[in-house]
Amino acid sequence: MAGEAVDDVLAVNASFYGAFERGDFDTMEAVWAEDDAVVCVHPGARPLRGRRDVMRSWVALMAQAEYIQFVLTDVEAAVVEDVATVTCTENVLSAPPGMPRDAFAGGSAAATNVFRRTSDGWRLWVHHASPVLSVRHQPEEGDLT
Amino acid sequence: MAGEAVDDVLAVNASFYGAFERGDFDTMEAVWAEDDAVVCVHPGARPLRGRRDVMRSWVALMAQAEYIQFVLTDVEAAVVEDVATVTCTENVLSAPPGMPRDAFAGGSAAATNVFRRTSDGWRLWVHHASPVLSVRHQPEEGDLT
């Protein structure tokens, strides 16, 4: 049962990134929980609270991104009762407006996504993504990265 | 009732920052939920999952900080059933080892803290803090910061 819930949460997590990649605002709206406690922190930005401000930020981000692709690594999920966390590294490939054709910008962010189980299934409740300053794949004892 | 729950959550949130400031590991351990789904992301770092890794990171951070003080601004909280979010700006004043006496380093981070209501009261379940790249107090339309 816990395994099924984890699979369900990971499917909604994948829908969230797929919606951003495709600029699919309807799916983005459906992925997020329908309450005003939702929180979204874009890399380097201050927290946004409430559906109105969070959804407006996605409209703006999707309008800016001519091409964006996410390759998720280090995806880990856990479910406790009616809440779940997914953490992952967002490896982002994008072509921002104004960049020459065939030029891409890349980068990595650490993301924490929190989901709530609602009567309509698992919904995204918190998304916090932040730049990773140091990427090391063999962390040492006492290392925080 | 909702107001009381918000107050309770804000009190635990204050205990969390107080424990870090005082280097009080016992309180830090008590503040965090007792399950292995806990998540902690320090500014610029990758996600840590599970009590063991999260607590080890606090031991390391507390050992590094000779002096650290948090002034929290933009504190906002919301409770939905048995989960709560607190967002805030962490304005940090610290004296890292190796800096000259009377010299301080400052900085700001955006933090999202998620709490779960347990049989022992509200406990911290997710802490994600990230550097704020641009601080503007009068956000404009479409601005994400």
XYZ file of C-alpha atoms in Angstrom:
290
model
C 0.000 0.000 0.000
C 2.809 2.400 0.920
C 4.516 1.430 -2.334
C 1.356 2.252 -4.304
C 1.079 5.645 -2.614
C 4.728 6.380 -3.434
C 4.066 5.453 -7.076
C 1.004 7.740 -7.150
C 2.999 10.631 -5.691
C 5.837 10.114 -8.168
C 3.320 10.146 -11.035
C 1.967 13.553 -9.922
C 5.553 14.779 -9.486
C 6.273 13.747 -13.092
C 3.071 15.501 -14.274
C 4.259 18.699 -12.607
C 7.571 18.760 -14.510
C 5.869 17.593 -17.720
C 3.380 20.477 -17.473
C 6.232 22.982 -17.127
C 8.112 21.470 -20.083
C 5.050 21.587 -22.351
C 3.801 24.962 -21.093
C 0.571 23.135 -20.200
C -1.107 25.495 -17.769
C -4.265 23.376 -17.333
C -2.227 20.448 -16.047
C -0.159 22.789 -13.874
C -3.380 24.096 -12.298
C -4.667 20.546 -11.762
C -1.414 19.371 -10.144
C -1.492 22.014 -7.385
C -3.721 21.654 -4.326
C -6.832 23.835 -4.293
C -6.080 25.666 -1.081
C -4.497 28.956 -0.209
C -1.780 27.408 1.942
C 0.220 26.364 -1.151
C 3.826 27.588 -1.212
C 6.186 27.959 -4.168
C 9.810 29.122 -4.081
C 11.535 29.485 -7.459
C 15.368 29.336 -7.501
C 16.831 32.501 -5.974
C 13.406 34.001 -5.339
C 11.326 34.736 -2.267
C 8.421 32.500 -1.224
C 5.069 32.864 -2.954
C 1.971 31.843 -0.980
C -1.555 31.119 -2.123
C -2.937 29.778 -5.399
C -3.307 33.158 -7.089
C 0.314 34.251 -6.713
C 1.711 30.770 -7.320
C -0.275 30.263 -10.530
C 0.601 33.740 -11.775
C 4.283 32.873 -11.363
C 3.847 29.781 -13.541
C 2.136 31.818 -16.272
C 5.122 34.198 -16.235
C 7.740 31.407 -16.177
C 6.070 29.432 -18.954
C 5.820 32.573 -21.093
C 9.567 33.197 -20.618
C 10.737 29.678 -21.417
C 10.874 29.058 -25.146
C 12.305 25.615 -24.497
C 12.838 23.917 -21.181
C 13.625 20.321 -20.347
C 14.090 18.669 -16.968
C 16.167 15.596 -16.324
C 15.454 14.573 -12.748
C 18.090 12.703 -10.758
C 18.345 11.605 -7.101
C 14.554 11.259 -6.984
C 13.463 10.046 -3.540
C 9.965 9.889 -2.100
C 8.358 9.090 1.234
C 4.733 8.980 2.346
C 3.579 9.467 5.946
C -0.187 9.268 6.374
C -1.700 11.921 4.074
C 1.454 13.858 3.238
C 4.429 12.985 1.086
C 7.793 14.460 0.219
C 9.707 14.120 -3.034
C 13.254 15.429 -3.251
C 15.184 15.544 -6.492
C 17.892 17.304 -8.439
C 16.414 19.259 -11.355
C 18.914 19.225 -14.198
C 17.570 21.945 -16.441
C 18.275 22.538 -20.110
C 16.656 25.660 -21.479
C 16.733 28.137 -24.335
C 15.804 31.500 -22.856
C 14.542 34.196 -25.217
C 17.357 36.317 -26.636
C 19.866 33.475 -26.726
C 21.212 32.554 -30.153
C 19.573 29.605 -31.896
C 21.090 26.262 -30.925
C 22.483 27.754 -27.710
C 21.284 26.280 -24.452
C 21.668 27.214 -20.827
C 21.989 24.459 -18.244
C 21.933 24.314 -14.493
C 20.983 22.272 -11.476
C 18.590 22.951 -8.662
C 17.691 21.042 -5.518
C 13.939 20.627 -5.176
C 11.665 19.656 -2.318
C 8.083 18.926 -3.299
C 5.446 18.236 -0.648
C 2.159 16.594 -1.628
C -1.140 16.236 0.238
C -3.634 13.410 -0.277
C -6.959 15.077 -1.121
C -10.342 13.723 -2.180
C -9.081 14.234 -5.762
C -5.840 12.338 -5.183
C -2.333 13.569 -4.401
C -1.801 17.268 -5.061
C 1.305 19.455 -4.909
C 1.268 21.630 -1.800
C 4.819 22.977 -1.537
C 7.503 23.386 -4.215
C 10.870 24.843 -3.181
C 13.721 24.811 -5.698
C 17.139 26.318 -5.058
C 20.455 26.575 -6.859
C 23.025 23.944 -5.890
C 26.319 25.717 -5.268
C 28.496 22.646 -5.203
C 27.723 19.331 -6.841
C 29.697 16.410 -5.538
C 28.561 12.889 -6.127
C 30.663 11.328 -3.376
C 29.803 13.312 -0.268
C 32.361 12.992 2.488
C 31.746 12.576 6.203
C 30.407 15.829 7.607
C 29.829 17.259 4.148
C 26.533 19.069 3.707
C 26.308 19.097 -0.072
C -8.906 26.888 16.769
C -7.041 27.525 13.528
C -5.499 30.600 15.178
C -4.324 28.486 18.117
C -2.768 25.910 15.796
C -0.966 28.678 13.891
C 0.377 30.039 17.192
C 1.561 26.559 18.212
C 3.319 26.085 14.872
C 4.988 29.505 15.110
C 6.222 28.636 18.617
C 7.903 25.455 17.335
C 9.323 27.439 14.409
C 10.844 29.917 16.900
C 12.259 27.011 18.972
C 13.969 25.688 15.860
C 15.839 28.945 15.173
C 16.514 29.444 18.894
C 18.089 25.982 19.115
C 20.400 26.799 16.183
C 21.381 30.160 17.711
C 22.202 28.618 21.099
C 23.806 25.470 19.676
C 21.204 23.531 21.668
C 21.233 20.094 20.070
C 18.688 18.554 22.489
C 16.064 21.107 21.485
C 17.001 20.696 17.811
C 16.407 16.930 18.135
C 13.079 17.515 19.898
C 11.861 19.985 17.273
C 12.248 17.541 14.369
C 9.671 14.812 13.696
C 10.699 11.309 14.690
C 10.350 9.727 11.282
C 12.691 8.962 8.462
C 10.760 11.011 5.918
C 12.210 14.269 7.293
C 13.925 16.466 4.693
C 16.467 19.254 5.204
C 18.040 21.446 2.530
C 20.697 23.904 3.720
C 21.377 26.976 1.512
C 23.213 25.934 -1.660
C 23.296 22.273 -0.614
C 21.608 19.110 -1.815
C 18.663 17.574 0.049
C 19.315 15.456 3.130
C 16.722 12.816 3.992
C 16.113 10.884 7.197
C 16.748 11.745 10.839
C 20.309 10.425 10.947
C 21.669 12.556 8.082
C 19.618 15.613 9.018
C 20.753 15.555 12.666
C 24.353 14.961 11.650
C 24.195 18.093 9.493
C 23.025 20.159 12.489
C 25.884 18.867 14.625
C 28.304 19.978 11.899
C 26.654 23.378 11.361
C 26.444 24.138 15.070
C 30.104 23.210 15.511
C 31.059 25.612 12.687
C 29.060 28.601 13.916
C 30.831 30.463 16.710
C 28.080 33.040 16.692
C 24.889 33.032 14.703
C 21.763 35.104 15.041
C 18.556 35.002 13.007
C 16.204 37.896 12.505
C 13.121 36.464 10.824
C 11.019 38.681 8.580
C 8.032 38.010 6.282
C 6.913 35.200 8.607
C 3.695 33.644 7.315
C 2.001 30.461 8.484
C -0.929 28.322 7.398
C -2.421 25.142 8.839
C -4.426 22.617 6.824
C -5.608 19.634 8.852
C -2.486 18.033 10.360
C 0.164 19.820 8.306
C 1.367 23.387 8.365
C 3.722 25.581 6.386
C 5.780 28.485 7.640
C 7.656 30.671 5.164
C 10.075 33.354 6.235
C 13.153 35.323 5.287
C 16.117 34.316 7.459
C 18.305 37.378 7.966
C 21.486 35.846 9.294
C 24.272 37.517 11.221
C 27.189 35.220 11.938
C 30.823 35.173 12.960
C 32.365 32.197 11.176
C 35.617 30.798 12.588
C 38.670 32.481 11.059
C 37.047 35.874 10.741
C 38.636 38.725 12.702
C 37.041 39.603 16.052
C 34.142 42.033 15.721
C 33.700 41.132 12.064
C 30.368 39.659 11.033
C 29.004 38.082 7.891
C 25.394 38.717 6.937
C 23.025 37.273 4.391
C 19.437 36.388 3.641
C 17.794 33.110 2.837
C 14.241 32.167 1.914
C 12.966 29.335 4.089
C 10.046 26.951 3.823
C 9.344 24.926 6.942
C 6.672 22.198 6.935
C 5.331 20.866 10.240
C 3.266 17.772 11.041
C 0.889 17.465 13.985
C 1.990 14.375 15.921
C 0.897 12.843 19.230
C 3.688 14.944 20.794
C 2.545 18.185 19.162
C 3.740 19.982 16.032
C 7.091 18.780 14.752
C 9.331 20.034 11.943
C 9.148 17.700 8.947
C 10.752 19.667 6.104
C 13.209 22.583 6.213
C 14.394 24.059 2.915
C 16.474 27.257 2.975
C 17.945 28.901 -0.107
C 19.891 32.042 -0.937
C 17.804 34.974 -2.145
C 19.468 36.396 -5.236
C 17.483 39.602 -5.421
C 15.752 41.317 -2.550
C 13.100 43.798 -3.516
C 10.490 44.911 -1.069
C 8.074 46.259 -3.656
C 7.555 43.393 -6.094
C 6.142 44.449 -9.433
C 3.491 42.735 -11.507
C 4.883 39.492 -12.896
C 7.954 39.711 -10.694
C 8.972 36.433 -9.082
C 11.142 37.753 -6.293
